Amino acid sequence: MSEEINAVQITASLVDKHELKYTPAGIAVFEGTFHYSGDVYEAGGMRHLEFDFSAVSFADTAVGLEKTALGSKVHMKGFLSPRTMRSSRLTVHVTEYKIN
């Protein structure tokens, strides 16, 4: 049986963030938008990518990201998940981060 892997590691700039929310259990929730711009190697050559993506985080990670200034470069680790159970749109769930 093979182990399924769902892992994301990316450095991007924080371009938008919502006010910190809390779950009914009192857990902090961060929602924001990040912008990636960089070059990747694919099919024998370099390719420039530029895109925005949404991210969410919980608890202490959420509190820290909410304090991060817009425009800051953030190196984050986490995983992908649909935005809602019925959605095909993916969101990065940030479990670790570091401000660059």
Backbone as XML, in Angstrom:
<?xml version="1.0"?>
<chain id="A" units="angstrom">
  <residue number="1" name="MET">
    <atom name="N" x="0.839" y="-1.176" z="0.000"/>
    <atom name="CA" x="0.000" y="0.000" z="0.000"/>
    <atom name="C" x="0.890" y="1.247" z="0.000"/>
  </residue>
  <residue number="2" name="SER">
    <atom name="N" x="0.653" y="2.163" z="-0.936"/>
    <atom name="CA" x="1.461" y="3.379" z="-1.007"/>
    <atom name="C" x="0.869" y="4.463" z="-0.109"/>
  </residue>
  <residue number="3" name="GLU">
    <atom name="N" x="1.762" y="5.289" z="0.416"/>
    <atom name="CA" x="1.335" y="6.400" z="1.262"/>
    <atom name="C" x="1.043" y="7.604" z="0.378"/>
  </residue>
  <residue number="4" name="GLU">
    <atom name="N" x="-0.113" y="8.200" z="0.545"/>
    <atom name="CA" x="-0.475" y="9.393" z="-0.219"/>
    <atom name="C" x="0.151" y="10.613" z="0.450"/>
  </residue>
  <residue number="5" name="ILE">
    <atom name="N" x="0.729" y="11.497" z="-0.356"/>
    <atom name="CA" x="1.404" y="12.679" z="0.174"/>
    <atom name="C" x="0.663" y="13.931" z="-0.283"/>
  </residue>
  <residue number="6" name="ASN">
    <atom name="N" x="0.406" y="14.825" z="0.639"/>
    <atom name="CA" x="-0.208" y="16.115" z="0.356"/>
    <atom name="C" x="0.612" y="17.149" z="1.112"/>
  </residue>
  <residue number="7" name="ALA">
    <atom name="N" x="1.586" y="17.752" z="0.427"/>
    <atom name="CA" x="2.477" y="18.710" z="1.078"/>
    <atom name="C" x="2.764" y="19.876" z="0.141"/>
  </residue>
  <residue number="8" name="VAL">
    <atom name="N" x="2.780" y="21.071" z="0.711"/>
    <atom name="CA" x="3.074" y="22.289" z="-0.037"/>
    <atom name="C" x="4.173" y="23.042" z="0.700"/>
  </residue>
  <residue number="9" name="GLN">
    <atom name="N" x="5.129" y="23.565" z="-0.067"/>
    <atom name="CA" x="6.160" y="24.444" z="0.480"/>
    <atom name="C" x="6.379" y="25.538" z="-0.550"/>
  </residue>
  <residue number="10" name="ILE">
    <atom name="N" x="6.137" y="26.787" z="-0.158"/>
    <atom name="CA" x="6.200" y="27.883" z="-1.117"/>
    <atom name="C" x="6.542" y="29.180" z="-0.387"/>
  </residue>
  <residue number="11" name="THR">
    <atom name="N" x="7.206" y="30.083" z="-1.100"/>
    <atom name="CA" x="7.465" y="31.426" z="-0.585"/>
    <atom name="C" x="6.691" y="32.402" z="-1.456"/>
  </residue>
  <residue number="12" name="ALA">
    <atom name="N" x="5.880" y="33.242" z="-0.815"/>
    <atom name="CA" x="5.026" y="34.175" z="-1.546"/>
    <atom name="C" x="4.787" y="35.419" z="-0.704"/>
  </residue>
  <residue number="13" name="SER">
    <atom name="N" x="4.300" y="36.467" z="-1.353"/>
    <atom name="CA" x="4.023" y="37.733" z="-0.670"/>
    <atom name="C" x="2.566" y="37.795" z="-0.230"/>
  </residue>
  <residue number="14" name="LEU">
    <atom name="N" x="2.350" y="38.258" z="0.991"/>
    <atom name="CA" x="0.992" y="38.438" z="1.505"/>
    <atom name="C" x="0.400" y="39.690" z="0.872"/>
  </residue>
  <residue number="15" name="VAL">
    <atom name="N" x="-0.706" y="39.543" z="0.123"/>
    <atom name="CA" x="-1.290" y="40.688" z="-0.580"/>
    <atom name="C" x="-2.654" y="41.093" z="-0.034"/>
  </residue>
  <residue number="16" name="ASP">
    <atom name="N" x="-3.308" y="40.226" z="0.722"/>
    <atom name="CA" x="-4.606" y="40.562" z="1.306"/>
    <atom name="C" x="-4.854" y="39.644" z="2.491"/>
  </residue>
  <residue number="17" name="LYS">
    <atom name="N" x="-5.551" y="40.167" z="3.496"/>
    <atom name="CA" x="-5.908" y="39.332" z="4.640"/>
    <atom name="C" x="-7.215" y="39.827" z="5.228"/>
  </residue>
  <residue number="18" name="HIS">
    <atom name="N" x="-7.977" y="38.892" z="5.759"/>
    <atom name="CA" x="-9.243" y="39.202" z="6.412"/>
    <atom name="C" x="-8.995" y="39.396" z="7.903"/>
  </residue>
  <residue number="19" name="GLU">
    <atom name="N" x="-9.936" y="40.016" z="8.558"/>
    <atom name="CA" x="-9.864" y="40.150" z="10.009"/>
    <atom name="C" x="-9.890" y="38.753" z="10.623"/>
  </residue>
  <residue number="20" name="LEU">
    <atom name="N" x="-9.103" y="38.553" z="11.658"/>
    <atom name="CA" x="-9.037" y="37.260" z="12.335"/>
    <atom name="C" x="-10.424" y="36.864" z="12.829"/>
  </residue>
  <residue number="21" name="LYS">
    <atom name="N" x="-10.796" y="35.618" z="12.565"/>
    <atom name="CA" x="-12.081" y="35.081" z="13.028"/>
    <atom name="C" x="-11.804" y="33.982" z="14.038"/>
  </residue>
  <residue number="22" name="TYR">
    <atom name="N" x="-12.839" y="33.536" z="14.697"/>
    <atom name="CA" x="-12.714" y="32.462" z="15.683"/>
    <atom name="C" x="-13.811" y="31.432" z="15.460"/>
  </residue>
  <residue number="23" name="THR">
    <atom name="N" x="-13.458" y="30.159" z="15.606"/>
    <atom name="CA" x="-14.438" y="29.080" z="15.519"/>
    <atom name="C" x="-15.301" y="29.106" z="16.782"/>
  </residue>
  <residue number="24" name="PRO">
    <atom name="N" x="-16.428" y="28.382" z="16.784"/>
    <atom name="CA" x="-17.236" y="28.298" z="18.006"/>
    <atom name="C" x="-16.445" y="27.761" z="19.204"/>
  </residue>
  <residue number="25" name="ALA">
    <atom name="N" x="-15.394" y="26.995" z="18.934"/>
    <atom name="CA" x="-14.554" y="26.459" z="20.011"/>
    <atom name="C" x="-13.480" y="27.457" z="20.452"/>
  </residue>
  <residue number="26" name="GLY">
    <atom name="N" x="-13.453" y="28.647" z="19.828"/>
    <atom name="CA" x="-12.497" y="29.675" z="20.220"/>
    <atom name="C" x="-11.147" y="29.594" z="19.540"/>
  </residue>
  <residue number="27" name="ILE">
    <atom name="N" x="-11.035" y="28.822" z="18.457"/>
    <atom name="CA" x="-9.770" y="28.680" z="17.727"/>
    <atom name="C" x="-9.667" y="29.786" z="16.677"/>
  </residue>
  <residue number="28" name="ALA">
    <atom name="N" x="-8.543" y="30.500" z="16.669"/>
    <atom name="CA" x="-8.316" y="31.583" z="15.708"/>
    <atom name="C" x="-8.217" y="31.031" z="14.291"/>
  </residue>
  <residue number="29" name="VAL">
    <atom name="N" x="-8.786" y="31.788" z="13.326"/>
    <atom name="CA" x="-8.767" y="31.396" z="11.914"/>
    <atom name="C" x="-8.267" y="32.581" z="11.086"/>
  </residue>
  <residue number="30" name="PHE">
    <atom name="N" x="-7.194" y="32.361" z="10.313"/>
    <atom name="CA" x="-6.645" y="33.357" z="9.398"/>
    <atom name="C" x="-7.036" y="32.981" z="7.982"/>
  </residue>
  <residue number="31" name="GLU">
    <atom name="N" x="-7.475" y="33.975" z="7.194"/>
    <atom name="CA" x="-7.714" y="33.786" z="5.768"/>
    <atom name="C" x="-7.030" y="34.926" z="5.031"/>
  </residue>
  <residue number="32" name="GLY">
    <atom name="N" x="-6.276" y="34.582" z="4.001"/>
    <atom name="CA" x="-5.579" y="35.608" z="3.248"/>
    <atom name="C" x="-5.261" y="35.170" z="1.837"/>
  </residue>
  <residue number="33" name="THR">
    <atom name="N" x="-4.700" y="36.103" z="1.080"/>
    <atom name="CA" x="-4.298" y="35.846" z="-0.297"/>
    <atom name="C" x="-2.809" y="36.142" z="-0.423"/>
  </residue>
  <residue number="34" name="PHE">
    <atom name="N" x="-2.106" y="35.252" z="-1.093"/>
    <atom name="CA" x="-0.671" y="35.390" z="-1.324"/>
    <atom name="C" x="-0.409" y="35.459" z="-2.819"/>
  </residue>
  <residue number="35" name="HIS">
    <atom name="N" x="0.709" y="36.105" z="-3.194"/>
    <atom name="CA" x="1.118" y="36.212" z="-4.591"/>
    <atom name="C" x="2.483" y="35.555" z="-4.753"/>
  </residue>
  <residue number="36" name="TYR">
    <atom name="N" x="2.563" y="34.632" z="-5.709"/>
    <atom name="CA" x="3.829" y="33.971" z="-6.029"/>
    <atom name="C" x="4.337" y="34.506" z="-7.358"/>
  </residue>
  <residue number="37" name="SER">
    <atom name="N" x="5.630" y="34.775" z="-7.424"/>
    <atom name="CA" x="6.283" y="35.154" z="-8.668"/>
    <atom name="C" x="7.670" y="34.530" z="-8.655"/>
  </residue>
  <residue number="38" name="GLY">
    <atom name="N" x="7.940" y="33.664" z="-9.625"/>
    <atom name="CA" x="9.249" y="33.026" z="-9.664"/>
    <atom name="C" x="9.397" y="32.113" z="-10.859"/>
  </residue>
  <residue number="39" name="ASP">
    <atom name="N" x="10.578" y="31.557" z="-10.986"/>
    <atom name="CA" x="10.903" y="30.670" z="-12.092"/>
    <atom name="C" x="11.007" y="29.236" z="-11.600"/>
  </residue>
  <residue number="40" name="VAL">
    <atom name="N" x="10.525" y="28.318" z="-12.427"/>
    <atom name="CA" x="10.608" y="26.891" z="-12.127"/>
    <atom name="C" x="11.205" y="26.179" z="-13.335"/>
  </residue>
  <residue number="41" name="TYR">
    <atom name="N" x="11.785" y="25.043" z="-13.089"/>
    <atom name="CA" x="12.367" y="24.230" z="-14.151"/>
    <atom name="C" x="11.343" y="23.177" z="-14.555"/>
  </residue>
  <residue number="42" name="GLU">
    <atom name="N" x="11.022" y="23.114" z="-15.844"/>
    <atom name="CA" x="10.052" y="22.136" z="-16.332"/>
    <atom name="C" x="10.384" y="21.763" z="-17.772"/>
  </residue>
  <residue number="43" name="ALA">
    <atom name="N" x="10.332" y="20.476" z="-18.077"/>
    <atom name="CA" x="10.513" y="19.967" z="-19.437"/>
    <atom name="C" x="11.790" y="20.497" z="-20.089"/>
  </residue>
  <residue number="44" name="GLY">
    <atom name="N" x="12.865" y="20.546" z="-19.330"/>
    <atom name="CA" x="14.149" y="20.936" z="-19.874"/>
    <atom name="C" x="14.390" y="22.430" z="-19.967"/>
  </residue>
  <residue number="45" name="GLY">
    <atom name="N" x="13.483" y="23.226" z="-19.444"/>
    <atom name="CA" x="13.682" y="24.670" z="-19.523"/>
    <atom name="C" x="13.066" y="25.402" z="-18.350"/>
  </residue>
  <residue number="46" name="MET">
    <atom name="N" x="13.386" y="26.682" z="-18.283"/>
    <atom name="CA" x="12.853" y="27.522" z="-17.216"/>
    <atom name="C" x="11.508" y="28.095" z="-17.642"/>
  </residue>
  <residue number="47" name="ARG">
    <atom name="N" x="10.641" y="28.226" z="-16.674"/>
    <atom name="CA" x="9.303" y="28.767" z="-16.920"/>
    <atom name="C" x="8.989" y="29.762" z="-15.805"/>
  </residue>
  <residue number="48" name="HIS">
    <atom name="N" x="8.504" y="30.951" z="-16.175"/>
    <atom name="CA" x="8.138" y="31.960" z="-15.173"/>
    <atom name="C" x="6.671" y="31.779" z="-14.799"/>
  </residue>
  <residue number="49" name="LEU">
    <atom name="N" x="6.411" y="31.746" z="-13.499"/>
    <atom name="CA" x="5.049" y="31.630" z="-12.985"/>
    <atom name="C" x="4.717" y="32.847" z="-12.143"/>
  </residue>
  <residue number="50" name="GLU">
    <atom name="N" x="3.478" y="33.275" z="-12.241"/>
    <atom name="CA" x="2.986" y="34.372" z="-11.416"/>
    <atom name="C" x="1.504" y="34.125" z="-11.181"/>
  </residue>
  <residue number="51" name="PHE">
    <atom name="N" x="1.113" y="34.002" z="-9.900"/>
    <atom name="CA" x="-0.286" y="33.713" z="-9.584"/>
    <atom name="C" x="-0.591" y="34.056" z="-8.133"/>
  </residue>
  <residue number="52" name="ASP">
    <atom name="N" x="-1.875" y="34.216" z="-7.845"/>
    <atom name="CA" x="-2.360" y="34.418" z="-6.484"/>
    <atom name="C" x="-2.997" y="33.128" z="-5.997"/>
  </residue>
  <residue number="53" name="PHE">
    <atom name="N" x="-2.966" y="32.919" z="-4.691"/>
    <atom name="CA" x="-3.649" y="31.765" z="-4.111"/>
    <atom name="C" x="-4.151" y="32.117" z="-2.721"/>
  </residue>
  <residue number="54" name="SER">
    <atom name="N" x="-5.220" y="31.445" z="-2.332"/>
    <atom name="CA" x="-5.782" y="31.684" z="-1.004"/>
    <atom name="C" x="-5.159" y="30.723" z="-0.007"/>
  </residue>
  <residue number="55" name="ALA">
    <atom name="N" x="-5.112" y="31.187" z="1.245"/>
    <atom name="CA" x="-4.540" y="30.369" z="2.309"/>
    <atom name="C" x="-5.358" y="30.559" z="3.577"/>
  </residue>
  <residue number="56" name="VAL">
    <atom name="N" x="-5.322" y="29.543" z="4.406"/>
    <atom name="CA" x="-6.007" y="29.562" z="5.692"/>
    <atom name="C" x="-5.082" y="28.930" z="6.720"/>
  </residue>
  <residue number="57" name="SER">
    <atom name="N" x="-5.202" y="29.348" z="7.960"/>
    <atom name="CA" x="-4.450" y="28.705" z="9.035"/>
    <atom name="C" x="-5.240" y="28.853" z="10.325"/>
  </residue>
  <residue number="58" name="PHE">
    <atom name="N" x="-4.850" y="28.070" z="11.315"/>
    <atom name="CA" x="-5.597" y="28.015" z="12.565"/>
    <atom name="C" x="-4.671" y="28.177" z="13.766"/>
  </residue>
  <residue number="59" name="ALA">
    <atom name="N" x="-5.268" y="28.561" z="14.884"/>
    <atom name="CA" x="-4.605" y="28.628" z="16.191"/>
    <atom name="C" x="-3.440" y="29.623" z="16.170"/>
  </residue>
  <residue number="60" name="ASP">
    <atom name="N" x="-2.296" y="29.253" z="16.758"/>
    <atom name="CA" x="-1.150" y="30.165" z="16.875"/>
    <atom name="C" x="-0.623" y="30.617" z="15.519"/>
  </residue>
  <residue number="61" name="THR">
    <atom name="N" x="-0.658" y="29.732" z="14.532"/>
    <atom name="CA" x="-0.208" y="30.093" z="13.185"/>
    <atom name="C" x="-1.093" y="31.196" z="12.621"/>
  </residue>
  <residue number="62" name="ALA">
    <atom name="N" x="-2.388" y="31.106" z="12.855"/>
    <atom name="CA" x="-3.330" y="32.128" z="12.393"/>
    <atom name="C" x="-3.051" y="33.476" z="13.044"/>
  </residue>
  <residue number="63" name="VAL">
    <atom name="N" x="-2.828" y="33.475" z="14.338"/>
    <atom name="CA" x="-2.553" y="34.721" z="15.068"/>
    <atom name="C" x="-1.281" y="35.376" z="14.531"/>
  </residue>
  <residue number="64" name="GLY">
    <atom name="N" x="-0.242" y="34.587" z="14.289"/>
    <atom name="CA" x="1.008" y="35.123" z="13.761"/>
    <atom name="C" x="0.862" y="35.680" z="12.362"/>
  </residue>
  <residue number="65" name="LEU">
    <atom name="N" x="0.164" y="34.959" z="11.481"/>
    <atom name="CA" x="-0.011" y="35.439" z="10.112"/>
    <atom name="C" x="-0.864" y="36.699" z="10.071"/>
  </residue>
  <residue number="66" name="GLU">
    <atom name="N" x="-1.827" y="36.813" z="10.963"/>
    <atom name="CA" x="-2.680" y="37.999" z="10.995"/>
    <atom name="C" x="-1.865" y="39.243" z="11.340"/>
  </residue>
  <residue number="67" name="LYS">
    <atom name="N" x="-0.797" y="39.088" z="12.103"/>
    <atom name="CA" x="0.068" y="40.206" z="12.488"/>
    <atom name="C" x="1.081" y="40.563" z="11.399"/>
  </residue>
  <residue number="68" name="THR">
    <atom name="N" x="1.179" y="39.740" z="10.364"/>
    <atom name="CA" x="2.149" y="39.943" z="9.288"/>
    <atom name="C" x="1.717" y="41.104" z="8.394"/>
  </residue>
  <residue number="69" name="ALA">
    <atom name="N" x="2.642" y="41.985" z="8.085"/>
    <atom name="CA" x="2.349" y="43.152" z="7.246"/>
    <atom name="C" x="2.111" y="42.733" z="5.800"/>
  </residue>
  <residue number="70" name="LEU">
    <atom name="N" x="1.163" y="43.417" z="5.157"/>
    <atom name="CA" x="0.943" y="43.189" z="3.733"/>
    <atom name="C" x="2.236" y="43.493" z="2.985"/>
  </residue>
  <residue number="71" name="GLY">
    <atom name="N" x="2.530" y="42.696" z="1.976"/>
    <atom name="CA" x="3.758" y="42.849" z="1.202"/>
    <atom name="C" x="4.907" y="42.001" z="1.713"/>
  </residue>
  <residue number="72" name="SER">
    <atom name="N" x="4.766" y="41.447" z="2.913"/>
    <atom name="CA" x="5.831" y="40.605" z="3.478"/>
    <atom name="C" x="5.947" y="39.300" z="2.711"/>
  </residue>
  <residue number="73" name="LYS">
    <atom name="N" x="7.198" y="38.853" z="2.515"/>
    <atom name="CA" x="7.426" y="37.536" z="1.914"/>
    <atom name="C" x="7.364" y="36.499" z="3.019"/>
  </residue>
  <residue number="74" name="VAL">
    <atom name="N" x="6.576" y="35.462" z="2.784"/>
    <atom name="CA" x="6.348" y="34.427" z="3.784"/>
    <atom name="C" x="6.709" y="33.071" z="3.190"/>
  </residue>
  <residue number="75" name="HIS">
    <atom name="N" x="7.585" y="32.345" z="3.870"/>
    <atom name="CA" x="7.888" y="30.965" z="3.483"/>
    <atom name="C" x="6.961" y="30.083" z="4.303"/>
  </residue>
  <residue number="76" name="MET">
    <atom name="N" x="6.133" y="29.312" z="3.631"/>
    <atom name="CA" x="5.132" y="28.525" z="4.341"/>
    <atom name="C" x="5.162" y="27.061" z="3.943"/>
  </residue>
  <residue number="77" name="LYS">
    <atom name="N" x="4.743" y="26.235" z="4.880"/>
    <atom name="CA" x="4.560" y="24.810" z="4.650"/>
    <atom name="C" x="3.142" y="24.462" z="5.063"/>
  </residue>
  <residue number="78" name="GLY">
    <atom name="N" x="2.575" y="23.480" z="4.388"/>
    <atom name="CA" x="1.223" y="23.070" z="4.717"/>
    <atom name="C" x="0.731" y="22.015" z="3.754"/>
  </residue>
  <residue number="79" name="PHE">
    <atom name="N" x="-0.566" y="22.076" z="3.464"/>
    <atom name="CA" x="-1.181" y="21.094" z="2.576"/>
    <atom name="C" x="-2.334" y="21.737" z="1.819"/>
  </residue>
  <residue number="80" name="LEU">
    <atom name="N" x="-2.787" y="21.062" z="0.760"/>
    <atom name="CA" x="-3.910" y="21.538" z="-0.047"/>
    <atom name="C" x="-5.197" y="20.871" z="0.396"/>
  </residue>
  <residue number="81" name="SER">
    <atom name="N" x="-6.277" y="21.643" z="0.349"/>
    <atom name="CA" x="-7.591" y="21.112" z="0.685"/>
    <atom name="C" x="-8.635" y="21.916" z="-0.082"/>
  </residue>
  <residue number="82" name="PRO">
    <atom name="N" x="-9.754" y="21.290" z="-0.461"/>
    <atom name="CA" x="-10.827" y="22.069" z="-1.081"/>
    <atom name="C" x="-11.319" y="23.148" z="-0.114"/>
  </residue>
  <residue number="83" name="ARG">
    <atom name="N" x="-11.724" y="24.277" z="-0.662"/>
    <atom name="CA" x="-12.215" y="25.387" z="0.171"/>
    <atom name="C" x="-13.406" y="24.954" z="1.020"/>
  </residue>
  <residue number="84" name="THR">
    <atom name="N" x="-14.309" y="24.211" z="0.423"/>
    <atom name="CA" x="-15.439" y="23.615" z="1.138"/>
    <atom name="C" x="-15.581" y="22.177" z="0.662"/>
  </residue>
  <residue number="85" name="MET">
    <atom name="N" x="-16.403" y="21.410" z="1.325"/>
    <atom name="CA" x="-16.564" y="20.001" z="0.940"/>
    <atom name="C" x="-17.114" y="19.843" z="-0.473"/>
  </residue>
  <residue number="86" name="ARG">
    <atom name="N" x="-17.871" y="20.821" z="-0.960"/>
    <atom name="CA" x="-18.493" y="20.727" z="-2.285"/>
    <atom name="C" x="-17.742" y="21.506" z="-3.356"/>
  </residue>
  <residue number="87" name="SER">
    <atom name="N" x="-16.611" y="22.079" z="-3.006"/>
    <atom name="CA" x="-15.854" y="22.924" z="-3.927"/>
    <atom name="C" x="-14.690" y="22.159" z="-4.547"/>
  </residue>
  <residue number="88" name="SER">
    <atom name="N" x="-14.348" y="22.529" z="-5.769"/>
    <atom name="CA" x="-13.144" y="21.972" z="-6.396"/>
    <atom name="C" x="-11.987" y="22.973" z="-6.311"/>
  </residue>
  <residue number="89" name="ARG">
    <atom name="N" x="-12.249" y="24.168" z="-5.789"/>
    <atom name="CA" x="-11.207" y="25.194" z="-5.635"/>
    <atom name="C" x="-10.337" y="24.854" z="-4.427"/>
  </residue>
  <residue number="90" name="LEU">
    <atom name="N" x="-9.027" y="24.830" z="-4.653"/>
    <atom name="CA" x="-8.099" y="24.441" z="-3.593"/>
    <atom name="C" x="-7.586" y="25.642" z="-2.805"/>
  </residue>
  <residue number="91" name="THR">
    <atom name="N" x="-7.311" y="25.403" z="-1.535"/>
    <atom name="CA" x="-6.760" y="26.399" z="-0.622"/>
    <atom name="C" x="-5.551" y="25.791" z="0.074"/>
  </residue>
  <residue number="92" name="VAL">
    <atom name="N" x="-4.506" y="26.596" z="0.278"/>
    <atom name="CA" x="-3.345" y="26.143" z="1.041"/>
    <atom name="C" x="-3.651" y="26.303" z="2.527"/>
  </residue>
  <residue number="93" name="HIS">
    <atom name="N" x="-3.537" y="25.220" z="3.271"/>
    <atom name="CA" x="-3.660" y="25.256" z="4.730"/>
    <atom name="C" x="-2.246" y="25.377" z="5.286"/>
  </residue>
  <residue number="94" name="VAL">
    <atom name="N" x="-1.930" y="26.515" z="5.881"/>
    <atom name="CA" x="-0.585" y="26.793" z="6.384"/>
    <atom name="C" x="-0.446" y="26.212" z="7.785"/>
  </residue>
  <residue number="95" name="THR">
    <atom name="N" x="0.537" y="25.328" z="7.946"/>
    <atom name="CA" x="0.795" y="24.727" z="9.259"/>
    <atom name="C" x="2.074" y="25.261" z="9.899"/>
  </residue>
  <residue number="96" name="GLU">
    <atom name="N" x="2.978" y="25.801" z="9.071"/>
    <atom name="CA" x="4.230" y="26.413" z="9.543"/>
    <atom name="C" x="4.547" y="27.586" z="8.630"/>
  </residue>
  <residue number="97" name="TYR">
    <atom name="N" x="5.182" y="28.613" z="9.186"/>
    <atom name="CA" x="5.592" y="29.734" z="8.342"/>
    <atom name="C" x="6.788" y="30.445" z="8.959"/>
  </residue>
  <residue number="98" name="LYS">
    <atom name="N" x="7.469" y="31.205" z="8.091"/>
    <atom name="CA" x="8.589" y="32.041" z="8.513"/>
    <atom name="C" x="8.570" y="33.279" z="7.629"/>
  </residue>
  <residue number="99" name="ILE">
    <atom name="N" x="8.721" y="34.448" z="8.241"/>
    <atom name="CA" x="8.779" y="35.694" z="7.477"/>
    <atom name="C" x="10.192" y="35.842" z="6.926"/>
  </residue>
  <residue number="100" name="ASN">
    <atom name="N" x="10.302" y="36.060" z="5.609"/>
    <atom name="CA" x="11.626" y="36.211" z="4.976"/>
    <atom name="C" x="12.072" y="37.648" z="4.982"/>
  </residue>
</chain>
